[in-house]
Amino acid sequence: MMDRSPLLDVDALSVAYGGVPVVDGVSFRLASNERLGIVGESGSGKSQTARAVLGLLATHARVEATRLSFEGRDLLGMGPRARRQLRGRRIAMVMQDPQASLNTVMRIGAQIDEVHRRHRGSSAAEARARTLEALEGLGLDDAGRVYRAYPHEVSGGMAQRAMIAMMLAPDPSLLIADEPTSALDMAVAAGVMETLREQVERRRMAMVVISHDLDLVASFCDRVLVMWRGRIVEACGADRLHEARHPYTRGLLGCIPRLGRRPRRLATIDRGTAHGD
Ligand SMILES: Nc1ncnc2c1ncn2[C@@H]1O[C@H](COP(=O)(O)OP(=O)(O)OP(=O)(O)O)[C@@H](O)[C@H]1O
Ligand SMILES: [Mg+2]
């Protein structure tokens, strides 16, 4: 059931560069503690949609929306400072490359401590205890070592968990994860996703997961949006994805290779018949 006022409300969002739309009339609502997946081929506008919500678009992007609000506040009418604060405190983001989001010249523990101190007014000792607890809670057995390490001294999976710990430190109400595991090998990726799932559930956060991986999104989310050429061409419950009607979505589903099945020709989309809505 959708709350009377959704956590995130996006209505007719468009993003264009030099008059060329890359997001074209996208609308969706997200209830608190709902998990939404966005899938679609490369260049379909998934990241640009997320970046519009986060306020992280290039300066020459032209953004328009009938409504773009978070926790009842109008995002487009907000100044850059308020937007930045929201990003740090209420909305967390997990991107593909954790190494790029962490400060390379600062030890991991000190970076996360700083967030605890800034947002919760923790003392140095309290911050350290909270950070170690968070790292352990994210499945890092050797939390003490990760705490003392610089980002380049830990594996990709560990760095991703460290970044998640840092993002979750202010207790945000929404987590946006854009291809959170595509830089990791499959086994590590599955572990990181499981950790994310636990955290989202425990903290009763809402989540938007962007991925190429339909299976992952279907198993992780309540609802899935399928984007194609800047538009949402299908929106359905994750459990009903197999009933999807749009030729593009069917193409995506048909392209998932499965173990134990005879290989067959990969489905391809007939662009002549695949117009939106
Ligand atoms: N700064 C920019 N200037 C011009 N065009 C841009 C800019 N940033 C993104 N685009 C274009 O916007 C379109 C949508 O990009 P977006 O990053 O949202 O795709 P995506 O669905 O996330 O793809 P991927 O799965 O590869 O990450 C692309 O065609 C991209 O080239
Ligand atoms: Mg992207």
PDB file of C-alpha atoms and ligand atoms in Angstrom:
ATOM      1  CA  MET A   1       0.000   0.000   0.000  1.00  0.00           C
ATOM      2  CA  MET A   2       1.215   3.460  -0.928  1.00  0.00           C
ATOM      3  CA  ASP A   3       1.373   6.003   1.884  1.00  0.00           C
ATOM      4  CA  ARG A   4      -0.780   9.060   1.462  1.00  0.00           C
ATOM      5  CA  SER A   5       2.370  11.085   0.895  1.00  0.00           C
ATOM      6  CA  PRO A   6       5.126   9.011  -0.678  1.00  0.00           C
ATOM      7  CA  LEU A   7       8.735   9.308   0.414  1.00  0.00           C
ATOM      8  CA  LEU A   8       9.807  10.101  -3.129  1.00  0.00           C
ATOM      9  CA  ASP A   9       7.436  11.525  -5.703  1.00  0.00           C
ATOM     10  CA  VAL A  10       8.633  11.900  -9.288  1.00  0.00           C
ATOM     11  CA  ASP A  11       6.192  13.198 -11.847  1.00  0.00           C
ATOM     12  CA  ALA A  12       7.001  13.829 -15.511  1.00  0.00           C
ATOM     13  CA  LEU A  13      10.738  14.131 -14.955  1.00  0.00           C
ATOM     14  CA  SER A  14      12.799  15.038 -17.997  1.00  0.00           C
ATOM     15  CA  VAL A  15      16.522  15.596 -18.373  1.00  0.00           C
ATOM     16  CA  ALA A  16      17.942  16.983 -21.608  1.00  0.00           C
ATOM     17  CA  TYR A  17      21.328  17.975 -22.937  1.00  0.00           C
ATOM     18  CA  GLY A  18      21.347  20.523 -25.743  1.00  0.00           C
ATOM     19  CA  GLY A  19      17.684  19.863 -26.446  1.00  0.00           C
ATOM     20  CA  VAL A  20      18.167  16.086 -26.603  1.00  0.00           C
ATOM     21  CA  PRO A  21      16.155  14.290 -23.910  1.00  0.00           C
ATOM     22  CA  VAL A  22      17.907  11.446 -22.115  1.00  0.00           C
ATOM     23  CA  VAL A  23      15.113  11.082 -19.533  1.00  0.00           C
ATOM     24  CA  ASP A  24      11.733  11.746 -21.033  1.00  0.00           C
ATOM     25  CA  GLY A  25       8.645  12.073 -18.843  1.00  0.00           C
ATOM     26  CA  VAL A  26       9.505   9.579 -16.109  1.00  0.00           C
ATOM     27  CA  SER A  27       7.006   9.238 -13.232  1.00  0.00           C
ATOM     28  CA  PHE A  28       7.062   7.003 -10.181  1.00  0.00           C
ATOM     29  CA  ARG A  29       6.386   7.116  -6.463  1.00  0.00           C
ATOM     30  CA  LEU A  30       8.206   5.354  -3.725  1.00  0.00           C
ATOM     31  CA  ALA A  31       6.721   4.569  -0.331  1.00  0.00           C
ATOM     32  CA  SER A  32       8.885   4.498   2.766  1.00  0.00           C
ATOM     33  CA  ASN A  33      10.490   1.057   3.106  1.00  0.00           C
ATOM     34  CA  GLU A  34       9.589   0.096  -0.465  1.00  0.00           C
ATOM     35  CA  ARG A  35      12.244  -1.361  -2.747  1.00  0.00           C
ATOM     36  CA  LEU A  36      12.171  -0.313  -6.356  1.00  0.00           C
ATOM     37  CA  GLY A  37      14.340  -1.689  -9.135  1.00  0.00           C
ATOM     38  CA  ILE A  38      15.186   0.155 -12.343  1.00  0.00           C
ATOM     39  CA  VAL A  39      16.455  -1.930 -15.235  1.00  0.00           C
ATOM     40  CA  GLY A  40      17.157  -1.202 -18.877  1.00  0.00           C
ATOM     41  CA  GLU A  41      19.897  -1.306 -21.428  1.00  0.00           C
ATOM     42  CA  SER A  42      22.974   0.880 -21.325  1.00  0.00           C
ATOM     43  CA  GLY A  43      22.130   4.503 -22.055  1.00  0.00           C
ATOM     44  CA  SER A  44      18.406   4.128 -21.308  1.00  0.00           C
ATOM     45  CA  GLY A  45      18.509   6.873 -18.668  1.00  0.00           C
ATOM     46  CA  LYS A  46      18.645   4.920 -15.402  1.00  0.00           C
ATOM     47  CA  SER A  47      21.593   6.756 -13.868  1.00  0.00           C
ATOM     48  CA  GLN A  48      20.399  10.120 -15.133  1.00  0.00           C
ATOM     49  CA  THR A  49      17.063   9.513 -13.391  1.00  0.00           C
ATOM     50  CA  ALA A  50      18.868   8.720 -10.129  1.00  0.00           C
ATOM     51  CA  ARG A  51      21.197  11.667 -10.513  1.00  0.00           C
ATOM     52  CA  ALA A  52      18.254  14.003 -11.071  1.00  0.00           C
ATOM     53  CA  VAL A  53      16.806  12.847  -7.745  1.00  0.00           C
ATOM     54  CA  LEU A  54      20.178  13.258  -6.034  1.00  0.00           C
ATOM     55  CA  GLY A  55      20.868  16.631  -7.623  1.00  0.00           C
ATOM     56  CA  LEU A  56      24.071  15.354  -9.200  1.00  0.00           C
ATOM     57  CA  LEU A  57      23.607  16.208 -12.867  1.00  0.00           C
ATOM     58  CA  ALA A  58      26.065  18.092 -15.033  1.00  0.00           C
ATOM     59  CA  THR A  59      25.556  21.847 -14.811  1.00  0.00           C
ATOM     60  CA  HIS A  60      24.412  22.080 -18.412  1.00  0.00           C
ATOM     61  CA  ALA A  61      21.660  19.482 -17.931  1.00  0.00           C
ATOM     62  CA  ARG A  62      18.165  20.833 -18.308  1.00  0.00           C
ATOM     63  CA  VAL A  63      15.858  19.266 -15.701  1.00  0.00           C
ATOM     64  CA  GLU A  64      12.103  19.619 -15.700  1.00  0.00           C
ATOM     65  CA  ALA A  65       9.408  17.938 -13.669  1.00  0.00           C
ATOM     66  CA  THR A  66       5.810  18.534 -12.716  1.00  0.00           C
ATOM     67  CA  ARG A  67       6.861  17.275  -9.311  1.00  0.00           C
ATOM     68  CA  LEU A  68      10.127  16.113  -7.792  1.00  0.00           C
ATOM     69  CA  SER A  69       9.790  15.836  -4.051  1.00  0.00           C
ATOM     70  CA  PHE A  70      11.396  13.907  -1.225  1.00  0.00           C
ATOM     71  CA  GLU A  71       9.919  13.689   2.284  1.00  0.00           C
ATOM     72  CA  GLY A  72       7.409  16.274   1.120  1.00  0.00           C
ATOM     73  CA  ARG A  73      10.073  18.814   0.132  1.00  0.00           C
ATOM     74  CA  ASP A  74      10.374  20.174  -3.385  1.00  0.00           C
ATOM     75  CA  LEU A  75      13.815  19.226  -4.671  1.00  0.00           C
ATOM     76  CA  LEU A  76      13.928  21.491  -7.700  1.00  0.00           C
ATOM     77  CA  GLY A  77      13.142  24.608  -5.673  1.00  0.00           C
ATOM     78  CA  MET A  78      15.905  23.819  -3.181  1.00  0.00           C
ATOM     79  CA  GLY A  79      19.311  25.532  -3.185  1.00  0.00           C
ATOM     80  CA  PRO A  80      22.519  23.541  -3.772  1.00  0.00           C
ATOM     81  CA  ARG A  81      23.449  23.640  -0.095  1.00  0.00           C
ATOM     82  CA  ALA A  82      20.143  22.179   1.092  1.00  0.00           C
ATOM     83  CA  ARG A  83      20.403  19.609  -1.659  1.00  0.00           C
ATOM     84  CA  ARG A  84      23.884  18.602  -0.523  1.00  0.00           C
ATOM     85  CA  GLN A  85      22.717  18.223   3.064  1.00  0.00           C
ATOM     86  CA  LEU A  86      19.845  16.027   1.992  1.00  0.00           C
ATOM     87  CA  ARG A  87      22.265  13.883   0.053  1.00  0.00           C
ATOM     88  CA  GLY A  88      24.522  13.449   3.028  1.00  0.00           C
ATOM     89  CA  ARG A  89      21.857  12.887   5.643  1.00  0.00           C
ATOM     90  CA  ARG A  90      18.579  11.597   4.290  1.00  0.00           C
ATOM     91  CA  ILE A  91      19.541   9.971   1.004  1.00  0.00           C
ATOM     92  CA  ALA A  92      22.474   7.606   0.776  1.00  0.00           C
ATOM     93  CA  MET A  93      24.001   6.543  -2.487  1.00  0.00           C
ATOM     94  CA  VAL A  94      26.051   3.522  -3.330  1.00  0.00           C
ATOM     95  CA  MET A  95      27.791   3.718  -6.667  1.00  0.00           C
ATOM     96  CA  GLN A  96      29.590   1.165  -8.771  1.00  0.00           C
ATOM     97  CA  ASP A  97      33.103   2.140  -7.785  1.00  0.00           C
ATOM     98  CA  PRO A  98      33.581   2.478  -4.028  1.00  0.00           C
ATOM     99  CA  GLN A  99      37.243   3.374  -4.414  1.00  0.00           C
ATOM    100  CA  ALA A 100      36.167   6.513  -6.248  1.00  0.00           C
ATOM    101  CA  SER A 101      33.763   7.525  -3.472  1.00  0.00           C
ATOM    102  CA  LEU A 102      36.148   6.995  -0.588  1.00  0.00           C
ATOM    103  CA  ASN A 103      38.888   9.456   0.230  1.00  0.00           C
ATOM    104  CA  THR A 104      42.099   7.784  -0.937  1.00  0.00           C
ATOM    105  CA  VAL A 105      44.427   9.548   1.497  1.00  0.00           C
ATOM    106  CA  MET A 106      42.440   8.894   4.657  1.00  0.00           C
ATOM    107  CA  ARG A 107      42.115   5.659   6.603  1.00  0.00           C
ATOM    108  CA  ILE A 108      38.703   4.015   6.176  1.00  0.00           C
ATOM    109  CA  GLY A 109      37.861   4.099   9.885  1.00  0.00           C
ATOM    110  CA  ALA A 110      38.652   7.796  10.208  1.00  0.00           C
ATOM    111  CA  GLN A 111      36.343   8.591   7.272  1.00  0.00           C
ATOM    112  CA  ILE A 112      33.410   6.766   8.813  1.00  0.00           C
ATOM    113  CA  ASP A 113      34.180   8.174  12.292  1.00  0.00           C
ATOM    114  CA  GLU A 114      33.923  11.647  10.817  1.00  0.00           C
ATOM    115  CA  VAL A 115      30.381  10.994   9.596  1.00  0.00           C
ATOM    116  CA  HIS A 116      29.346   9.743  13.032  1.00  0.00           C
ATOM    117  CA  ARG A 117      30.859  12.787  14.687  1.00  0.00           C
ATOM    118  CA  ARG A 118      29.306  15.225  12.256  1.00  0.00           C
ATOM    119  CA  HIS A 119      25.813  13.751  12.195  1.00  0.00           C
ATOM    120  CA  ARG A 120      25.432  12.415  15.698  1.00  0.00           C
ATOM    121  CA  GLY A 121      27.806  14.557  17.654  1.00  0.00           C
ATOM    122  CA  SER A 122      29.627  11.419  18.835  1.00  0.00           C
ATOM    123  CA  SER A 123      32.901  11.729  20.741  1.00  0.00           C
ATOM    124  CA  ALA A 124      36.012  10.240  19.123  1.00  0.00           C
ATOM    125  CA  ALA A 125      35.719   7.071  21.220  1.00  0.00           C
ATOM    126  CA  GLU A 126      31.991   6.703  20.551  1.00  0.00           C
ATOM    127  CA  ALA A 127      32.504   7.256  16.842  1.00  0.00           C
ATOM    128  CA  ARG A 128      35.201   4.590  16.737  1.00  0.00           C
ATOM    129  CA  ALA A 129      32.982   2.098  18.554  1.00  0.00           C
ATOM    130  CA  ARG A 130      30.060   2.819  16.232  1.00  0.00           C
ATOM    131  CA  THR A 131      32.233   2.500  13.152  1.00  0.00           C
ATOM    132  CA  LEU A 132      33.698  -0.833  14.233  1.00  0.00           C
ATOM    133  CA  GLU A 133      30.234  -2.091  15.082  1.00  0.00           C
ATOM    134  CA  ALA A 134      28.936  -0.977  11.677  1.00  0.00           C
ATOM    135  CA  LEU A 135      31.808  -2.651   9.826  1.00  0.00           C
ATOM    136  CA  GLU A 136      31.209  -5.882  11.719  1.00  0.00           C
ATOM    137  CA  GLY A 137      27.474  -5.611  11.052  1.00  0.00           C
ATOM    138  CA  LEU A 138      28.253  -5.393   7.345  1.00  0.00           C
ATOM    139  CA  GLY A 139      29.924  -8.762   7.393  1.00  0.00           C
ATOM    140  CA  LEU A 140      33.554  -7.699   7.710  1.00  0.00           C
ATOM    141  CA  ASP A 141      35.200 -10.273   9.956  1.00  0.00           C
ATOM    142  CA  ASP A 142      38.392  -8.339  10.201  1.00  0.00           C
ATOM    143  CA  ALA A 143      36.752  -5.017  10.995  1.00  0.00           C
ATOM    144  CA  GLY A 144      39.785  -3.784  12.943  1.00  0.00           C
ATOM    145  CA  ARG A 145      42.075  -4.177   9.975  1.00  0.00           C
ATOM    146  CA  VAL A 146      39.628  -2.495   7.588  1.00  0.00           C
ATOM    147  CA  TYR A 147      39.236   0.334  10.106  1.00  0.00           C
ATOM    148  CA  ARG A 148      42.975   1.038   9.997  1.00  0.00           C
ATOM    149  CA  ALA A 149      43.408   0.473   6.248  1.00  0.00           C
ATOM    150  CA  TYR A 150      43.511   2.976   3.408  1.00  0.00           C
ATOM    151  CA  PRO A 151      40.950   2.309   0.661  1.00  0.00           C
ATOM    152  CA  HIS A 152      43.530   0.859  -1.745  1.00  0.00           C
ATOM    153  CA  GLU A 153      44.630  -1.668   0.870  1.00  0.00           C
ATOM    154  CA  VAL A 154      41.338  -3.571   0.922  1.00  0.00           C
ATOM    155  CA  SER A 155      39.529  -5.654  -1.687  1.00  0.00           C
ATOM    156  CA  GLY A 156      36.708  -4.268  -3.838  1.00  0.00           C
ATOM    157  CA  GLY A 157      34.086  -6.078  -1.779  1.00  0.00           C
ATOM    158  CA  MET A 158      35.515  -4.737   1.493  1.00  0.00           C
ATOM    159  CA  ALA A 159      35.702  -1.208   0.099  1.00  0.00           C
ATOM    160  CA  GLN A 160      32.083  -1.461  -1.038  1.00  0.00           C
ATOM    161  CA  ARG A 161      31.026  -2.550   2.464  1.00  0.00           C
ATOM    162  CA  ALA A 162      33.054   0.264   3.995  1.00  0.00           C
ATOM    163  CA  MET A 163      31.322   2.738   1.728  1.00  0.00           C
ATOM    164  CA  ILE A 164      27.936   1.303   2.666  1.00  0.00           C
ATOM    165  CA  ALA A 165      28.853   1.713   6.354  1.00  0.00           C
ATOM    166  CA  MET A 166      29.752   5.337   5.701  1.00  0.00           C
ATOM    167  CA  MET A 167      26.564   6.019   3.737  1.00  0.00           C
ATOM    168  CA  LEU A 168      24.363   4.452   6.404  1.00  0.00           C
ATOM    169  CA  ALA A 169      26.012   6.271   9.312  1.00  0.00           C
ATOM    170  CA  PRO A 170      23.607   9.256   9.261  1.00  0.00           C
ATOM    171  CA  ASP A 171      20.564   6.915   9.242  1.00  0.00           C
ATOM    172  CA  PRO A 172      19.108   7.936   5.875  1.00  0.00           C
ATOM    173  CA  SER A 173      15.553   7.091   4.849  1.00  0.00           C
ATOM    174  CA  LEU A 174      16.394   6.332   1.212  1.00  0.00           C
ATOM    175  CA  LEU A 175      19.265   4.410  -0.320  1.00  0.00           C
ATOM    176  CA  ILE A 176      19.956   4.731  -4.022  1.00  0.00           C
ATOM    177  CA  ALA A 177      22.278   2.046  -5.345  1.00  0.00           C
ATOM    178  CA  ASP A 178      23.428   2.421  -8.943  1.00  0.00           C
ATOM    179  CA  GLU A 179      24.984  -0.841 -10.149  1.00  0.00           C
ATOM    180  CA  PRO A 180      26.206  -1.475  -6.593  1.00  0.00           C
ATOM    181  CA  THR A 181      27.876  -4.780  -7.375  1.00  0.00           C
ATOM    182  CA  SER A 182      28.799  -4.737 -11.049  1.00  0.00           C
ATOM    183  CA  ALA A 183      32.486  -4.147 -10.256  1.00  0.00           C
ATOM    184  CA  LEU A 184      32.593  -7.219  -8.001  1.00  0.00           C
ATOM    185  CA  ASP A 185      32.882 -10.896  -8.828  1.00  0.00           C
ATOM    186  CA  MET A 186      29.669 -12.909  -8.515  1.00  0.00           C
ATOM    187  CA  ALA A 187      30.222 -14.480  -5.113  1.00  0.00           C
ATOM    188  CA  VAL A 188      31.286 -11.192  -3.507  1.00  0.00           C
ATOM    189  CA  ALA A 189      28.419  -9.370  -5.245  1.00  0.00           C
ATOM    190  CA  ALA A 190      25.864 -11.783  -3.803  1.00  0.00           C
ATOM    191  CA  GLY A 191      27.260 -11.224  -0.303  1.00  0.00           C
ATOM    192  CA  VAL A 192      27.184  -7.444  -0.642  1.00  0.00           C
ATOM    193  CA  MET A 193      23.590  -7.535  -1.925  1.00  0.00           C
ATOM    194  CA  GLU A 194      22.561  -9.737   0.977  1.00  0.00           C
ATOM    195  CA  THR A 195      24.159  -7.279   3.396  1.00  0.00           C
ATOM    196  CA  LEU A 196      22.344  -4.400   1.738  1.00  0.00           C
ATOM    197  CA  ARG A 197      19.063  -6.270   1.969  1.00  0.00           C
ATOM    198  CA  GLU A 198      19.572  -6.884   5.704  1.00  0.00           C
ATOM    199  CA  GLN A 199      20.424  -3.246   6.359  1.00  0.00           C
ATOM    200  CA  VAL A 200      17.492  -1.909   4.348  1.00  0.00           C
ATOM    201  CA  GLU A 201      15.112  -4.215   6.198  1.00  0.00           C
ATOM    202  CA  ARG A 202      16.509  -3.581   9.642  1.00  0.00           C
ATOM    203  CA  ARG A 203      16.517   0.184   9.213  1.00  0.00           C
ATOM    204  CA  ARG A 204      13.192   0.222   7.376  1.00  0.00           C
ATOM    205  CA  MET A 205      14.691   2.307   4.605  1.00  0.00           C
ATOM    206  CA  ALA A 206      13.372   2.713   1.092  1.00  0.00           C
ATOM    207  CA  MET A 207      15.666   1.681  -1.700  1.00  0.00           C
ATOM    208  CA  VAL A 208      16.142   2.225  -5.417  1.00  0.00           C
ATOM    209  CA  VAL A 209      18.396  -0.339  -7.086  1.00  0.00           C
ATOM    210  CA  ILE A 210      19.636   0.248 -10.600  1.00  0.00           C
ATOM    211  CA  SER A 211      21.011  -2.750 -12.392  1.00  0.00           C
ATOM    212  CA  HIS A 212      21.418  -4.582 -15.662  1.00  0.00           C
ATOM    213  CA  ASP A 213      20.701  -7.769 -13.780  1.00  0.00           C
ATOM    214  CA  LEU A 214      16.986  -8.535 -14.007  1.00  0.00           C
ATOM    215  CA  ASP A 215      17.254 -11.585 -11.772  1.00  0.00           C
ATOM    216  CA  LEU A 216      18.960  -9.631  -9.043  1.00  0.00           C
ATOM    217  CA  VAL A 217      16.417  -6.829  -9.185  1.00  0.00           C
ATOM    218  CA  ALA A 218      13.479  -9.236  -9.303  1.00  0.00           C
ATOM    219  CA  SER A 219      14.680 -11.088  -6.216  1.00  0.00           C
ATOM    220  CA  PHE A 220      15.580  -7.953  -4.281  1.00  0.00           C
ATOM    221  CA  CYS A 221      12.780  -5.481  -5.052  1.00  0.00           C
ATOM    222  CA  ASP A 222       9.039  -5.145  -4.619  1.00  0.00           C
ATOM    223  CA  ARG A 223       8.502  -3.375  -7.905  1.00  0.00           C
ATOM    224  CA  VAL A 224      10.463  -2.953 -11.128  1.00  0.00           C
ATOM    225  CA  LEU A 225      10.555  -0.169 -13.696  1.00  0.00           C
ATOM    226  CA  VAL A 226      11.908  -0.983 -17.110  1.00  0.00           C
ATOM    227  CA  MET A 227      13.437   1.943 -18.976  1.00  0.00           C
ATOM    228  CA  TRP A 228      14.067   2.185 -22.660  1.00  0.00           C
ATOM    229  CA  ARG A 229      15.333   5.266 -24.452  1.00  0.00           C
ATOM    230  CA  GLY A 230      14.632   7.595 -21.537  1.00  0.00           C
ATOM    231  CA  ARG A 231      11.133   6.326 -20.824  1.00  0.00           C
ATOM    232  CA  ILE A 232       9.499   3.861 -18.500  1.00  0.00           C
ATOM    233  CA  VAL A 233       8.103   1.232 -20.831  1.00  0.00           C
ATOM    234  CA  GLU A 234       6.951  -1.164 -18.138  1.00  0.00           C
ATOM    235  CA  ALA A 235       6.219  -0.987 -14.416  1.00  0.00           C
ATOM    236  CA  CYS A 236       5.229  -4.083 -12.525  1.00  0.00           C
ATOM    237  CA  GLY A 237       5.522  -6.018  -9.290  1.00  0.00           C
ATOM    238  CA  ALA A 238       8.796  -7.929  -9.178  1.00  0.00           C
ATOM    239  CA  ASP A 239       6.874 -11.197  -8.824  1.00  0.00           C
ATOM    240  CA  ARG A 240       5.005 -10.475 -12.054  1.00  0.00           C
ATOM    241  CA  LEU A 241       8.004  -9.644 -14.167  1.00  0.00           C
ATOM    242  CA  HIS A 242       7.620 -12.907 -16.075  1.00  0.00           C
ATOM    243  CA  GLU A 243       4.218 -11.639 -17.251  1.00  0.00           C
ATOM    244  CA  ALA A 244       5.742  -8.434 -18.621  1.00  0.00           C
ATOM    245  CA  ARG A 245       4.182  -7.413 -21.914  1.00  0.00           C
ATOM    246  CA  HIS A 246       6.439  -4.818 -23.465  1.00  0.00           C
ATOM    247  CA  PRO A 247       8.586  -6.326 -26.234  1.00  0.00           C
ATOM    248  CA  TYR A 248      11.678  -4.728 -24.760  1.00  0.00           C
ATOM    249  CA  THR A 249      11.075  -6.294 -21.351  1.00  0.00           C
ATOM    250  CA  ARG A 250      10.323  -9.631 -22.981  1.00  0.00           C
ATOM    251  CA  GLY A 251      13.563  -9.258 -24.874  1.00  0.00           C
ATOM    252  CA  LEU A 252      15.450  -8.622 -21.627  1.00  0.00           C
ATOM    253  CA  LEU A 253      13.831 -11.640 -19.994  1.00  0.00           C
ATOM    254  CA  GLY A 254      14.514 -13.830 -23.018  1.00  0.00           C
ATOM    255  CA  CYS A 255      18.150 -12.824 -22.965  1.00  0.00           C
ATOM    256  CA  ILE A 256      18.837 -14.190 -19.489  1.00  0.00           C
ATOM    257  CA  PRO A 257      20.925 -17.299 -20.013  1.00  0.00           C
ATOM    258  CA  ARG A 258      19.993 -20.002 -17.507  1.00  0.00           C
ATOM    259  CA  LEU A 259      21.980 -22.921 -16.295  1.00  0.00           C
ATOM    260  CA  GLY A 260      20.587 -26.290 -17.175  1.00  0.00           C
ATOM    261  CA  ARG A 261      18.742 -25.075 -20.228  1.00  0.00           C
ATOM    262  CA  ARG A 262      19.596 -25.731 -23.778  1.00  0.00           C
ATOM    263  CA  PRO A 263      21.265 -22.682 -25.315  1.00  0.00           C
ATOM    264  CA  ARG A 264      19.114 -20.990 -27.887  1.00  0.00           C
ATOM    265  CA  ARG A 265      19.298 -17.894 -29.974  1.00  0.00           C
ATOM    266  CA  LEU A 266      19.256 -14.772 -27.852  1.00  0.00           C
ATOM    267  CA  ALA A 267      16.070 -12.789 -28.260  1.00  0.00           C
ATOM    268  CA  THR A 268      16.552  -9.450 -29.944  1.00  0.00           C
ATOM    269  CA  ILE A 269      14.240  -6.501 -30.035  1.00  0.00           C
ATOM    270  CA  ASP A 270      12.506  -5.328 -33.147  1.00  0.00           C
ATOM    271  CA  ARG A 271      12.919  -1.599 -32.757  1.00  0.00           C
ATOM    272  CA  GLY A 272      10.114  -0.945 -35.233  1.00  0.00           C
ATOM    273  CA  THR A 273       7.479  -2.377 -32.868  1.00  0.00           C
ATOM    274  CA  ALA A 274       8.848  -1.394 -29.482  1.00  0.00           C
ATOM    275  CA  HIS A 275       7.393   2.031 -28.887  1.00  0.00           C
ATOM    276  CA  GLY A 276       6.690   3.113 -25.330  1.00  0.00           C
ATOM    277  CA  ASP A 277       3.483   2.875 -23.280  1.00  0.00           C
TER     278      ASP A 277
HETATM  279  N1  LIG B   1      26.812  15.096 -19.168  1.00  0.00           N
HETATM  280  C1  LIG B   1      26.151  14.563 -20.208  1.00  0.00           C
HETATM  281  N2  LIG B   1      26.047  15.217 -21.377  1.00  0.00           N
HETATM  282  C2  LIG B   1      25.375  14.690 -22.408  1.00  0.00           C
HETATM  283  N3  LIG B   1      24.766  13.479 -22.384  1.00  0.00           N
HETATM  284  C3  LIG B   1      24.840  12.775 -21.244  1.00  0.00           C
HETATM  285  C4  LIG B   1      25.538  13.268 -20.105  1.00  0.00           C
HETATM  286  N4  LIG B   1      25.442  12.349 -19.119  1.00  0.00           N
HETATM  287  C5  LIG B   1      24.725  11.321 -19.645  1.00  0.00           C
HETATM  288  N5  LIG B   1      24.363  11.572 -20.906  1.00  0.00           N
HETATM  289  C6  LIG B   1      23.591  10.678 -21.789  1.00  0.00           C
HETATM  290  O1  LIG B   1      22.396  10.320 -21.180  1.00  0.00           O
HETATM  291  C7  LIG B   1      21.979   9.028 -21.624  1.00  0.00           C
HETATM  292  C8  LIG B   1      21.504   8.210 -20.460  1.00  0.00           C
HETATM  293  O2  LIG B   1      22.639   7.924 -19.658  1.00  0.00           O
HETATM  294  P1  LIG B   1      22.553   7.113 -18.308  1.00  0.00           P
HETATM  295  O3  LIG B   1      23.883   7.232 -17.672  1.00  0.00           O
HETATM  296  O4  LIG B   1      21.370   7.523 -17.522  1.00  0.00           O
HETATM  297  O5  LIG B   1      22.321   5.620 -18.854  1.00  0.00           O
HETATM  298  P2  LIG B   1      22.182   4.304 -18.003  1.00  0.00           P
HETATM  299  O6  LIG B   1      20.821   3.748 -18.298  1.00  0.00           O
HETATM  300  O7  LIG B   1      22.538   4.531 -16.606  1.00  0.00           O
HETATM  301  O8  LIG B   1      23.258   3.361 -18.728  1.00  0.00           O
HETATM  302  P3  LIG B   1      24.318   2.318 -18.084  1.00  0.00           P
HETATM  303  O9  LIG B   1      23.526   1.064 -17.879  1.00  0.00           O
HETATM  304  O10 LIG B   1      25.343   2.175 -19.147  1.00  0.00           O
HETATM  305  O11 LIG B   1      24.853   2.881 -16.821  1.00  0.00           O
HETATM  306  C9  LIG B   1      23.156   8.432 -22.367  1.00  0.00           C
HETATM  307  O12 LIG B   1      22.891   8.467 -23.739  1.00  0.00           O
HETATM  308  C10 LIG B   1      24.304   9.355 -22.018  1.00  0.00           C
HETATM  309  O13 LIG B   1      25.207   9.458 -23.076  1.00  0.00           O
HETATM  310 MG    MG B   2      24.135   3.979 -15.397  1.00  0.00          MG
END
